[in-house]
Amino acid sequence: MPPALSVLDLSPVSAGSGSSRALRNTLELARLADRLGYARYWLAEHHNLPSVASPAPEVMIGHVANATARIRVGAGGIMLPNHAPLKVVETFRLLEALHPGRIDLGIGRAPGTDPVTAAALRRGRGAEADDFPELFGELLAFAGEGFPEGHPFASVKAVPDDVELPPVWLLGSSGYSAKAAGEMGLGYAFASHFSPVDPAPPMLAYREHFRPSKNFPEPHAILAASVVCAETEERAGELASSMGLAWVRMRTGRPGPLPSPEEALSYPYSPAERRLLESYRSMQVVGDPESVRERLVEMARKTAADEVMVTTMVYDHEARLRSYELLAEAFGLGRGS
């Protein structure tokens, strides 16, 4: 049986367009994914990147949940170093109260940006401080049985206090979070869409260390993948070229909106840039529906993924919508397959 399919949306910004258009495109894609039968729709958190309009997933989750009827909606994820744990718990309890049974909380340990922007976000806390374990512990305490007597936050209650926190997922791109997610009985999602690390070892380690919990009686692992699907291999390659050039520019300190395929295909890559491009291409799944389905099913088999979460970053919004339509057809979404 093929894995479930979901959507990871970074709200891509194309050259000549803007963030407002990108956010309207997100709502259109969410409605489509809801109709097509995708399992969940997660919004990412990134800062100071001109190619994406996704700095506040907690805001977009409410809008996407309002615009859809069935699909689960969540954060993929909230980058915890940028946020106060109390505020995260209160925000997601509020979302759960408004959209019961449809909200997910994915938590990441990276800032989702460059060091200078991370410092601007964190202000009083050092941008390089690895205080994720402490922050995550606070989040669980505010969401659960509270703090021990004598703790400075013992008298603080997260509100609304009659709503449980939605299911929590730990996000990873190198395996750091896999064992912890398993031992705490959380969901686990691996960011294979931008990480060159082999996802199989951490995803299998998650299952090995899994202990059942209320929200997760069984392990549930998601593999995020960068996918471009089109009617032909050639067309898919053309569409994928935009993100290839955007990736090279970002990695060389020249970030910008997604260029058109015409600009990307005519760009004169230097040898060093060409190596960056090839490295990124190795993380993409690009092709026609049959070949993309075959690759995603094989990736899910090797990693024991229950679900593949697809992010499609292309210049043309209509082509992006079509990519998700073709994937839904290839996987038989809505037909019980």
PDB file of N, CA, C and O in Angstrom, residues 75-145:
ATOM      1  N   ALA A  75       1.766  23.231  11.644  1.00  0.00           N
ATOM      2  CA  ALA A  75       3.038  23.931  11.464  1.00  0.00           C
ATOM      3  C   ALA A  75       4.121  22.920  11.148  1.00  0.00           C
ATOM      4  O   ALA A  75       4.286  21.928  11.851  1.00  0.00           O
ATOM      5  N   GLY A  76       4.842  23.205  10.101  1.00  0.00           N
ATOM      6  CA  GLY A  76       5.957  22.319   9.739  1.00  0.00           C
ATOM      7  C   GLY A  76       7.246  23.106   9.565  1.00  0.00           C
ATOM      8  O   GLY A  76       7.828  23.073   8.501  1.00  0.00           O
ATOM      9  N   GLY A  77       7.714  23.791  10.568  1.00  0.00           N
ATOM     10  CA  GLY A  77       7.102  23.782  11.894  1.00  0.00           C
ATOM     11  C   GLY A  77       7.249  25.147  12.551  1.00  0.00           C
ATOM     12  O   GLY A  77       7.685  26.128  11.941  1.00  0.00           O
ATOM     13  N   ILE A  78       6.964  25.144  13.823  1.00  0.00           N
ATOM     14  CA  ILE A  78       7.302  26.270  14.678  1.00  0.00           C
ATOM     15  C   ILE A  78       8.762  26.095  15.103  1.00  0.00           C
ATOM     16  O   ILE A  78       9.119  25.097  15.721  1.00  0.00           O
ATOM     17  N   MET A  79       9.596  27.068  14.757  1.00  0.00           N
ATOM     18  CA  MET A  79      11.014  26.991  15.125  1.00  0.00           C
ATOM     19  C   MET A  79      11.156  27.494  16.562  1.00  0.00           C
ATOM     20  O   MET A  79      11.192  28.710  16.822  1.00  0.00           O
ATOM     21  N   LEU A  80      11.193  26.576  17.495  1.00  0.00           N
ATOM     22  CA  LEU A  80      11.043  26.905  18.911  1.00  0.00           C
ATOM     23  C   LEU A  80      12.051  27.925  19.438  1.00  0.00           C
ATOM     24  O   LEU A  80      11.694  28.735  20.307  1.00  0.00           O
ATOM     25  N   PRO A  81      13.311  27.958  18.976  1.00  0.00           N
ATOM     26  CA  PRO A  81      14.232  28.983  19.483  1.00  0.00           C
ATOM     27  C   PRO A  81      13.747  30.418  19.256  1.00  0.00           C
ATOM     28  O   PRO A  81      14.211  31.334  19.932  1.00  0.00           O
ATOM     29  N   ASN A  82      12.809  30.605  18.325  1.00  0.00           N
ATOM     30  CA  ASN A  82      12.306  31.951  18.035  1.00  0.00           C
ATOM     31  C   ASN A  82      11.102  32.343  18.879  1.00  0.00           C
ATOM     32  O   ASN A  82      10.598  33.458  18.739  1.00  0.00           O
ATOM     33  N   HIS A  83      10.613  31.436  19.733  1.00  0.00           N
ATOM     34  CA  HIS A  83       9.325  31.663  20.388  1.00  0.00           C
ATOM     35  C   HIS A  83       9.373  31.336  21.878  1.00  0.00           C
ATOM     36  O   HIS A  83      10.121  30.466  22.311  1.00  0.00           O
ATOM     37  N   ALA A  84       8.529  31.989  22.628  1.00  0.00           N
ATOM     38  CA  ALA A  84       8.330  31.643  24.030  1.00  0.00           C
ATOM     39  C   ALA A  84       7.432  30.413  24.095  1.00  0.00           C
ATOM     40  O   ALA A  84       6.346  30.407  23.500  1.00  0.00           O
ATOM     41  N   PRO A  85       7.844  29.359  24.793  1.00  0.00           N
ATOM     42  CA  PRO A  85       7.022  28.139  24.861  1.00  0.00           C
ATOM     43  C   PRO A  85       5.584  28.393  25.316  1.00  0.00           C
ATOM     44  O   PRO A  85       4.653  27.782  24.781  1.00  0.00           O
ATOM     45  N   LEU A  86       5.383  29.277  26.300  1.00  0.00           N
ATOM     46  CA  LEU A  86       4.030  29.570  26.759  1.00  0.00           C
ATOM     47  C   LEU A  86       3.166  30.095  25.614  1.00  0.00           C
ATOM     48  O   LEU A  86       2.011  29.685  25.449  1.00  0.00           O
ATOM     49  N   LYS A  87       3.731  30.989  24.827  1.00  0.00           N
ATOM     50  CA  LYS A  87       2.976  31.566  23.711  1.00  0.00           C
ATOM     51  C   LYS A  87       2.628  30.498  22.679  1.00  0.00           C
ATOM     52  O   LYS A  87       1.521  30.512  22.107  1.00  0.00           O
ATOM     53  N   VAL A  88       3.536  29.573  22.413  1.00  0.00           N
ATOM     54  CA  VAL A  88       3.270  28.499  21.456  1.00  0.00           C
ATOM     55  C   VAL A  88       2.107  27.634  21.946  1.00  0.00           C
ATOM     56  O   VAL A  88       1.184  27.309  21.188  1.00  0.00           O
ATOM     57  N   VAL A  89       2.152  27.252  23.225  1.00  0.00           N
ATOM     58  CA  VAL A  89       1.082  26.406  23.779  1.00  0.00           C
ATOM     59  C   VAL A  89      -0.263  27.131  23.702  1.00  0.00           C
ATOM     60  O   VAL A  89      -1.279  26.553  23.275  1.00  0.00           O
ATOM     61  N   GLU A  90      -0.298  28.391  24.079  1.00  0.00           N
ATOM     62  CA  GLU A  90      -1.558  29.122  24.056  1.00  0.00           C
ATOM     63  C   GLU A  90      -2.074  29.295  22.627  1.00  0.00           C
ATOM     64  O   GLU A  90      -3.276  29.152  22.371  1.00  0.00           O
ATOM     65  N   THR A  91      -1.183  29.602  21.708  1.00  0.00           N
ATOM     66  CA  THR A  91      -1.589  29.782  20.315  1.00  0.00           C
ATOM     67  C   THR A  91      -2.195  28.509  19.743  1.00  0.00           C
ATOM     68  O   THR A  91      -3.251  28.540  19.091  1.00  0.00           O
ATOM     69  N   PHE A  92      -1.548  27.376  19.989  1.00  0.00           N
ATOM     70  CA  PHE A  92      -2.028  26.139  19.372  1.00  0.00           C
ATOM     71  C   PHE A  92      -3.210  25.533  20.125  1.00  0.00           C
ATOM     72  O   PHE A  92      -4.023  24.822  19.521  1.00  0.00           O
ATOM     73  N   ARG A  93      -3.355  25.825  21.403  1.00  0.00           N
ATOM     74  CA  ARG A  93      -4.598  25.459  22.076  1.00  0.00           C
ATOM     75  C   ARG A  93      -5.762  26.264  21.501  1.00  0.00           C
ATOM     76  O   ARG A  93      -6.873  25.746  21.321  1.00  0.00           O
ATOM     77  N   LEU A  94      -5.516  27.527  21.232  1.00  0.00           N
ATOM     78  CA  LEU A  94      -6.558  28.371  20.647  1.00  0.00           C
ATOM     79  C   LEU A  94      -6.956  27.856  19.267  1.00  0.00           C
ATOM     80  O   LEU A  94      -8.144  27.745  18.945  1.00  0.00           O
ATOM     81  N   LEU A  95      -5.958  27.509  18.437  1.00  0.00           N
ATOM     82  CA  LEU A  95      -6.264  26.951  17.117  1.00  0.00           C
ATOM     83  C   LEU A  95      -7.043  25.642  17.233  1.00  0.00           C
ATOM     84  O   LEU A  95      -7.976  25.388  16.469  1.00  0.00           O
ATOM     85  N   GLU A  96      -6.648  24.801  18.197  1.00  0.00           N
ATOM     86  CA  GLU A  96      -7.346  23.536  18.404  1.00  0.00           C
ATOM     87  C   GLU A  96      -8.782  23.770  18.861  1.00  0.00           C
ATOM     88  O   GLU A  96      -9.707  23.045  18.458  1.00  0.00           O
ATOM     89  N   ALA A  97      -8.997  24.784  19.687  1.00  0.00           N
ATOM     90  CA  ALA A  97     -10.357  25.095  20.142  1.00  0.00           C
ATOM     91  C   ALA A  97     -11.238  25.540  18.970  1.00  0.00           C
ATOM     92  O   ALA A  97     -12.422  25.203  18.913  1.00  0.00           O
ATOM     93  N   LEU A  98     -10.655  26.297  18.054  1.00  0.00           N
ATOM     94  CA  LEU A  98     -11.416  26.809  16.909  1.00  0.00           C
ATOM     95  C   LEU A  98     -11.600  25.773  15.816  1.00  0.00           C
ATOM     96  O   LEU A  98     -12.588  25.809  15.074  1.00  0.00           O
ATOM     97  N   HIS A  99     -10.647  24.831  15.708  1.00  0.00           N
ATOM     98  CA  HIS A  99     -10.701  23.805  14.650  1.00  0.00           C
ATOM     99  C   HIS A  99     -10.411  22.437  15.272  1.00  0.00           C
ATOM    100  O   HIS A  99      -9.381  21.820  14.990  1.00  0.00           O
ATOM    101  N   PRO A 100     -11.297  21.950  16.116  1.00  0.00           N
ATOM    102  CA  PRO A 100     -11.013  20.738  16.886  1.00  0.00           C
ATOM    103  C   PRO A 100     -10.720  19.524  16.007  1.00  0.00           C
ATOM    104  O   PRO A 100     -11.421  19.260  15.030  1.00  0.00           O
ATOM    105  N   GLY A 101      -9.654  18.815  16.379  1.00  0.00           N
ATOM    106  CA  GLY A 101      -9.296  17.591  15.692  1.00  0.00           C
ATOM    107  C   GLY A 101      -8.629  17.772  14.352  1.00  0.00           C
ATOM    108  O   GLY A 101      -8.399  16.794  13.633  1.00  0.00           O
ATOM    109  N   ARG A 102      -8.237  19.019  14.004  1.00  0.00           N
ATOM    110  CA  ARG A 102      -7.654  19.249  12.678  1.00  0.00           C
ATOM    111  C   ARG A 102      -6.285  19.927  12.732  1.00  0.00           C
ATOM    112  O   ARG A 102      -5.711  20.233  11.684  1.00  0.00           O
ATOM    113  N   ILE A 103      -5.745  20.171  13.918  1.00  0.00           N
ATOM    114  CA  ILE A 103      -4.515  20.953  14.046  1.00  0.00           C
ATOM    115  C   ILE A 103      -3.342  20.057  14.451  1.00  0.00           C
ATOM    116  O   ILE A 103      -3.487  19.165  15.280  1.00  0.00           O
ATOM    117  N   ASP A 104      -2.171  20.305  13.855  1.00  0.00           N
ATOM    118  CA  ASP A 104      -0.916  19.643  14.213  1.00  0.00           C
ATOM    119  C   ASP A 104       0.098  20.698  14.640  1.00  0.00           C
ATOM    120  O   ASP A 104       0.125  21.810  14.090  1.00  0.00           O
ATOM    121  N   LEU A 105       0.967  20.330  15.581  1.00  0.00           N
ATOM    122  CA  LEU A 105       2.055  21.220  16.003  1.00  0.00           C
ATOM    123  C   LEU A 105       3.399  20.546  15.751  1.00  0.00           C
ATOM    124  O   LEU A 105       3.801  19.652  16.494  1.00  0.00           O
ATOM    125  N   GLY A 106       4.047  20.957  14.677  1.00  0.00           N
ATOM    126  CA  GLY A 106       5.399  20.486  14.393  1.00  0.00           C
ATOM    127  C   GLY A 106       6.404  21.446  15.000  1.00  0.00           C
ATOM    128  O   GLY A 106       6.280  22.668  14.843  1.00  0.00           O
ATOM    129  N   ILE A 107       7.411  20.905  15.696  1.00  0.00           N
ATOM    130  CA  ILE A 107       8.400  21.727  16.396  1.00  0.00           C
ATOM    131  C   ILE A 107       9.789  21.463  15.826  1.00  0.00           C
ATOM    132  O   ILE A 107      10.212  20.308  15.693  1.00  0.00           O
ATOM    133  N   GLY A 108      10.506  22.545  15.502  1.00  0.00           N
ATOM    134  CA  GLY A 108      11.875  22.433  15.016  1.00  0.00           C
ATOM    135  C   GLY A 108      12.850  23.106  15.969  1.00  0.00           C
ATOM    136  O   GLY A 108      12.467  24.014  16.711  1.00  0.00           O
ATOM    137  N   ARG A 109      14.108  22.660  15.921  1.00  0.00           N
ATOM    138  CA  ARG A 109      15.107  23.222  16.838  1.00  0.00           C
ATOM    139  C   ARG A 109      15.988  24.275  16.185  1.00  0.00           C
ATOM    140  O   ARG A 109      16.744  24.968  16.876  1.00  0.00           O
ATOM    141  N   ALA A 110      15.916  24.441  14.870  1.00  0.00           N
ATOM    142  CA  ALA A 110      16.710  25.455  14.182  1.00  0.00           C
ATOM    143  C   ALA A 110      15.927  26.762  14.106  1.00  0.00           C
ATOM    144  O   ALA A 110      14.701  26.763  14.232  1.00  0.00           O
ATOM    145  N   PRO A 111      16.598  27.887  13.880  1.00  0.00           N
ATOM    146  CA  PRO A 111      15.886  29.161  13.799  1.00  0.00           C
ATOM    147  C   PRO A 111      15.181  29.392  12.464  1.00  0.00           C
ATOM    148  O   PRO A 111      14.349  30.282  12.358  1.00  0.00           O
ATOM    149  N   GLY A 112      15.542  28.623  11.429  1.00  0.00           N
ATOM    150  CA  GLY A 112      14.906  28.807  10.132  1.00  0.00           C
ATOM    151  C   GLY A 112      15.353  30.060   9.416  1.00  0.00           C
ATOM    152  O   GLY A 112      14.608  30.618   8.607  1.00  0.00           O
ATOM    153  N   THR A 113      16.593  30.476   9.683  1.00  0.00           N
ATOM    154  CA  THR A 113      17.085  31.698   9.050  1.00  0.00           C
ATOM    155  C   THR A 113      18.591  31.801   9.249  1.00  0.00           C
ATOM    156  O   THR A 113      19.232  30.892   9.777  1.00  0.00           O
ATOM    157  N   ASP A 114      19.154  32.938   8.873  1.00  0.00           N
ATOM    158  CA  ASP A 114      20.585  33.182   9.016  1.00  0.00           C
ATOM    159  C   ASP A 114      20.894  33.677  10.433  1.00  0.00           C
ATOM    160  O   ASP A 114      19.988  34.079  11.171  1.00  0.00           O
ATOM    161  N   PRO A 115      22.168  33.663  10.836  1.00  0.00           N
ATOM    162  CA  PRO A 115      22.519  34.032  12.217  1.00  0.00           C
ATOM    163  C   PRO A 115      22.116  35.452  12.616  1.00  0.00           C
ATOM    164  O   PRO A 115      21.687  35.670  13.759  1.00  0.00           O
ATOM    165  N   VAL A 116      22.252  36.417  11.709  1.00  0.00           N
ATOM    166  CA  VAL A 116      21.900  37.796  12.056  1.00  0.00           C
ATOM    167  C   VAL A 116      20.398  37.918  12.307  1.00  0.00           C
ATOM    168  O   VAL A 116      19.949  38.538  13.293  1.00  0.00           O
ATOM    169  N   THR A 117      19.601  37.315  11.420  1.00  0.00           N
ATOM    170  CA  THR A 117      18.155  37.355  11.605  1.00  0.00           C
ATOM    171  C   THR A 117      17.752  36.591  12.856  1.00  0.00           C
ATOM    172  O   THR A 117      16.842  37.000  13.588  1.00  0.00           O
ATOM    173  N   ALA A 118      18.431  35.483  13.136  1.00  0.00           N
ATOM    174  CA  ALA A 118      18.149  34.728  14.361  1.00  0.00           C
ATOM    175  C   ALA A 118      18.394  35.580  15.588  1.00  0.00           C
ATOM    176  O   ALA A 118      17.614  35.558  16.559  1.00  0.00           O
ATOM    177  N   ALA A 119      19.453  36.371  15.569  1.00  0.00           N
ATOM    178  CA  ALA A 119      19.739  37.264  16.696  1.00  0.00           C
ATOM    179  C   ALA A 119      18.642  38.310  16.852  1.00  0.00           C
ATOM    180  O   ALA A 119      18.234  38.651  17.962  1.00  0.00           O
ATOM    181  N   ALA A 120      18.135  38.825  15.717  1.00  0.00           N
ATOM    182  CA  ALA A 120      17.054  39.811  15.773  1.00  0.00           C
ATOM    183  C   ALA A 120      15.774  39.195  16.334  1.00  0.00           C
ATOM    184  O   ALA A 120      15.016  39.863  17.044  1.00  0.00           O
ATOM    185  N   LEU A 121      15.535  37.928  16.036  1.00  0.00           N
ATOM    186  CA  LEU A 121      14.345  37.245  16.533  1.00  0.00           C
ATOM    187  C   LEU A 121      14.448  36.916  18.011  1.00  0.00           C
ATOM    188  O   LEU A 121      13.476  37.019  18.761  1.00  0.00           O
ATOM    189  N   ARG A 122      15.636  36.520  18.437  1.00  0.00           N
ATOM    190  CA  ARG A 122      15.817  36.029  19.799  1.00  0.00           C
ATOM    191  C   ARG A 122      16.093  37.154  20.801  1.00  0.00           C
ATOM    192  O   ARG A 122      15.839  36.998  21.983  1.00  0.00           O
ATOM    193  N   ARG A 123      16.650  38.244  20.329  1.00  0.00           N
ATOM    194  CA  ARG A 123      16.962  39.410  21.136  1.00  0.00           C
ATOM    195  C   ARG A 123      17.723  39.056  22.404  1.00  0.00           C
ATOM    196  O   ARG A 123      18.909  38.803  22.376  1.00  0.00           O
ATOM    197  N   GLY A 124      17.061  38.941  23.533  1.00  0.00           N
ATOM    198  CA  GLY A 124      17.762  38.762  24.803  1.00  0.00           C
ATOM    199  C   GLY A 124      18.545  37.476  24.909  1.00  0.00           C
ATOM    200  O   GLY A 124      19.503  37.402  25.671  1.00  0.00           O
ATOM    201  N   ARG A 125      18.152  36.424  24.168  1.00  0.00           N
ATOM    202  CA  ARG A 125      18.856  35.148  24.241  1.00  0.00           C
ATOM    203  C   ARG A 125      19.904  35.107  23.141  1.00  0.00           C
ATOM    204  O   ARG A 125      19.683  35.567  22.023  1.00  0.00           O
ATOM    205  N   GLY A 126      21.042  34.544  23.407  1.00  0.00           N
ATOM    206  CA  GLY A 126      22.091  34.464  22.403  1.00  0.00           C
ATOM    207  C   GLY A 126      21.660  33.649  21.209  1.00  0.00           C
ATOM    208  O   GLY A 126      21.054  32.585  21.345  1.00  0.00           O
ATOM    209  N   ALA A 127      21.948  34.159  20.023  1.00  0.00           N
ATOM    210  CA  ALA A 127      21.513  33.498  18.793  1.00  0.00           C
ATOM    211  C   ALA A 127      22.147  32.134  18.619  1.00  0.00           C
ATOM    212  O   ALA A 127      21.615  31.274  17.930  1.00  0.00           O
ATOM    213  N   GLU A 128      23.287  31.905  19.234  1.00  0.00           N
ATOM    214  CA  GLU A 128      23.978  30.627  19.068  1.00  0.00           C
ATOM    215  C   GLU A 128      23.680  29.646  20.206  1.00  0.00           C
ATOM    216  O   GLU A 128      24.149  28.513  20.192  1.00  0.00           O
ATOM    217  N   ALA A 129      22.923  30.086  21.203  1.00  0.00           N
ATOM    218  CA  ALA A 129      22.681  29.232  22.369  1.00  0.00           C
ATOM    219  C   ALA A 129      21.824  28.039  21.984  1.00  0.00           C
ATOM    220  O   ALA A 129      20.779  28.190  21.350  1.00  0.00           O
ATOM    221  N   ASP A 130      22.252  26.845  22.359  1.00  0.00           N
ATOM    222  CA  ASP A 130      21.472  25.645  22.085  1.00  0.00           C
ATOM    223  C   ASP A 130      20.614  25.342  23.302  1.00  0.00           C
ATOM    224  O   ASP A 130      20.916  24.456  24.100  1.00  0.00           O
ATOM    225  N   ASP A 131      19.521  26.099  23.444  1.00  0.00           N
ATOM    226  CA  ASP A 131      18.658  25.925  24.603  1.00  0.00           C
ATOM    227  C   ASP A 131      17.370  25.204  24.227  1.00  0.00           C
ATOM    228  O   ASP A 131      16.368  25.288  24.944  1.00  0.00           O
ATOM    229  N   PHE A 132      17.387  24.491  23.097  1.00  0.00           N
ATOM    230  CA  PHE A 132      16.173  23.795  22.667  1.00  0.00           C
ATOM    231  C   PHE A 132      15.647  22.816  23.710  1.00  0.00           C
ATOM    232  O   PHE A 132      14.438  22.804  23.993  1.00  0.00           O
ATOM    233  N   PRO A 133      16.491  21.972  24.314  1.00  0.00           N
ATOM    234  CA  PRO A 133      15.947  21.034  25.312  1.00  0.00           C
ATOM    235  C   PRO A 133      15.195  21.740  26.438  1.00  0.00           C
ATOM    236  O   PRO A 133      14.127  21.288  26.876  1.00  0.00           O
ATOM    237  N   GLU A 134      15.741  22.859  26.912  1.00  0.00           N
ATOM    238  CA  GLU A 134      15.077  23.609  27.983  1.00  0.00           C
ATOM    239  C   GLU A 134      13.747  24.185  27.505  1.00  0.00           C
ATOM    240  O   GLU A 134      12.726  24.105  28.209  1.00  0.00           O
ATOM    241  N   LEU A 135      13.754  24.759  26.302  1.00  0.00           N
ATOM    242  CA  LEU A 135      12.534  25.352  25.760  1.00  0.00           C
ATOM    243  C   LEU A 135      11.465  24.294  25.529  1.00  0.00           C
ATOM    244  O   LEU A 135      10.277  24.499  25.839  1.00  0.00           O
ATOM    245  N   PHE A 136      11.875  23.149  24.992  1.00  0.00           N
ATOM    246  CA  PHE A 136      10.903  22.091  24.726  1.00  0.00           C
ATOM    247  C   PHE A 136      10.347  21.526  26.022  1.00  0.00           C
ATOM    248  O   PHE A 136       9.153  21.195  26.122  1.00  0.00           O
ATOM    249  N   GLY A 137      11.197  21.422  27.032  1.00  0.00           N
ATOM    250  CA  GLY A 137      10.720  20.987  28.342  1.00  0.00           C
ATOM    251  C   GLY A 137       9.671  21.928  28.913  1.00  0.00           C
ATOM    252  O   GLY A 137       8.671  21.498  29.497  1.00  0.00           O
ATOM    253  N   GLU A 138       9.899  23.237  28.729  1.00  0.00           N
ATOM    254  CA  GLU A 138       8.910  24.215  29.176  1.00  0.00           C
ATOM    255  C   GLU A 138       7.598  24.041  28.420  1.00  0.00           C
ATOM    256  O   GLU A 138       6.516  24.099  29.007  1.00  0.00           O
ATOM    257  N   LEU A 139       7.685  23.845  27.121  1.00  0.00           N
ATOM    258  CA  LEU A 139       6.475  23.675  26.309  1.00  0.00           C
ATOM    259  C   LEU A 139       5.657  22.489  26.815  1.00  0.00           C
ATOM    260  O   LEU A 139       4.437  22.588  26.994  1.00  0.00           O
ATOM    261  N   LEU A 140       6.319  21.368  27.057  1.00  0.00           N
ATOM    262  CA  LEU A 140       5.609  20.189  27.548  1.00  0.00           C
ATOM    263  C   LEU A 140       5.020  20.427  28.932  1.00  0.00           C
ATOM    264  O   LEU A 140       3.930  19.940  29.251  1.00  0.00           O
ATOM    265  N   ALA A 141       5.723  21.180  29.774  1.00  0.00           N
ATOM    266  CA  ALA A 141       5.211  21.466  31.116  1.00  0.00           C
ATOM    267  C   ALA A 141       3.967  22.343  31.052  1.00  0.00           C
ATOM    268  O   ALA A 141       2.976  22.091  31.739  1.00  0.00           O
ATOM    269  N   PHE A 142       3.995  23.395  30.227  1.00  0.00           N
ATOM    270  CA  PHE A 142       2.828  24.261  30.084  1.00  0.00           C
ATOM    271  C   PHE A 142       1.648  23.488  29.493  1.00  0.00           C
ATOM    272  O   PHE A 142       0.485  23.769  29.806  1.00  0.00           O
ATOM    273  N   ALA A 143       1.940  22.504  28.635  1.00  0.00           N
ATOM    274  CA  ALA A 143       0.883  21.747  27.975  1.00  0.00           C
ATOM    275  C   ALA A 143       0.380  20.594  28.824  1.00  0.00           C
ATOM    276  O   ALA A 143      -0.713  20.074  28.572  1.00  0.00           O
ATOM    277  N   GLY A 144       1.158  20.175  29.826  1.00  0.00           N
ATOM    278  CA  GLY A 144       0.816  18.990  30.593  1.00  0.00           C
ATOM    279  C   GLY A 144       0.471  19.262  32.038  1.00  0.00           C
ATOM    280  O   GLY A 144      -0.441  20.047  32.345  1.00  0.00           O
ATOM    281  N   GLU A 145       1.226  18.659  32.915  1.00  0.00           N
ATOM    282  CA  GLU A 145       0.908  18.713  34.339  1.00  0.00           C
ATOM    283  C   GLU A 145       1.531  19.908  35.055  1.00  0.00           C
ATOM    284  O   GLU A 145       1.453  20.026  36.278  1.00  0.00           O
TER     285      GLU A 145
END
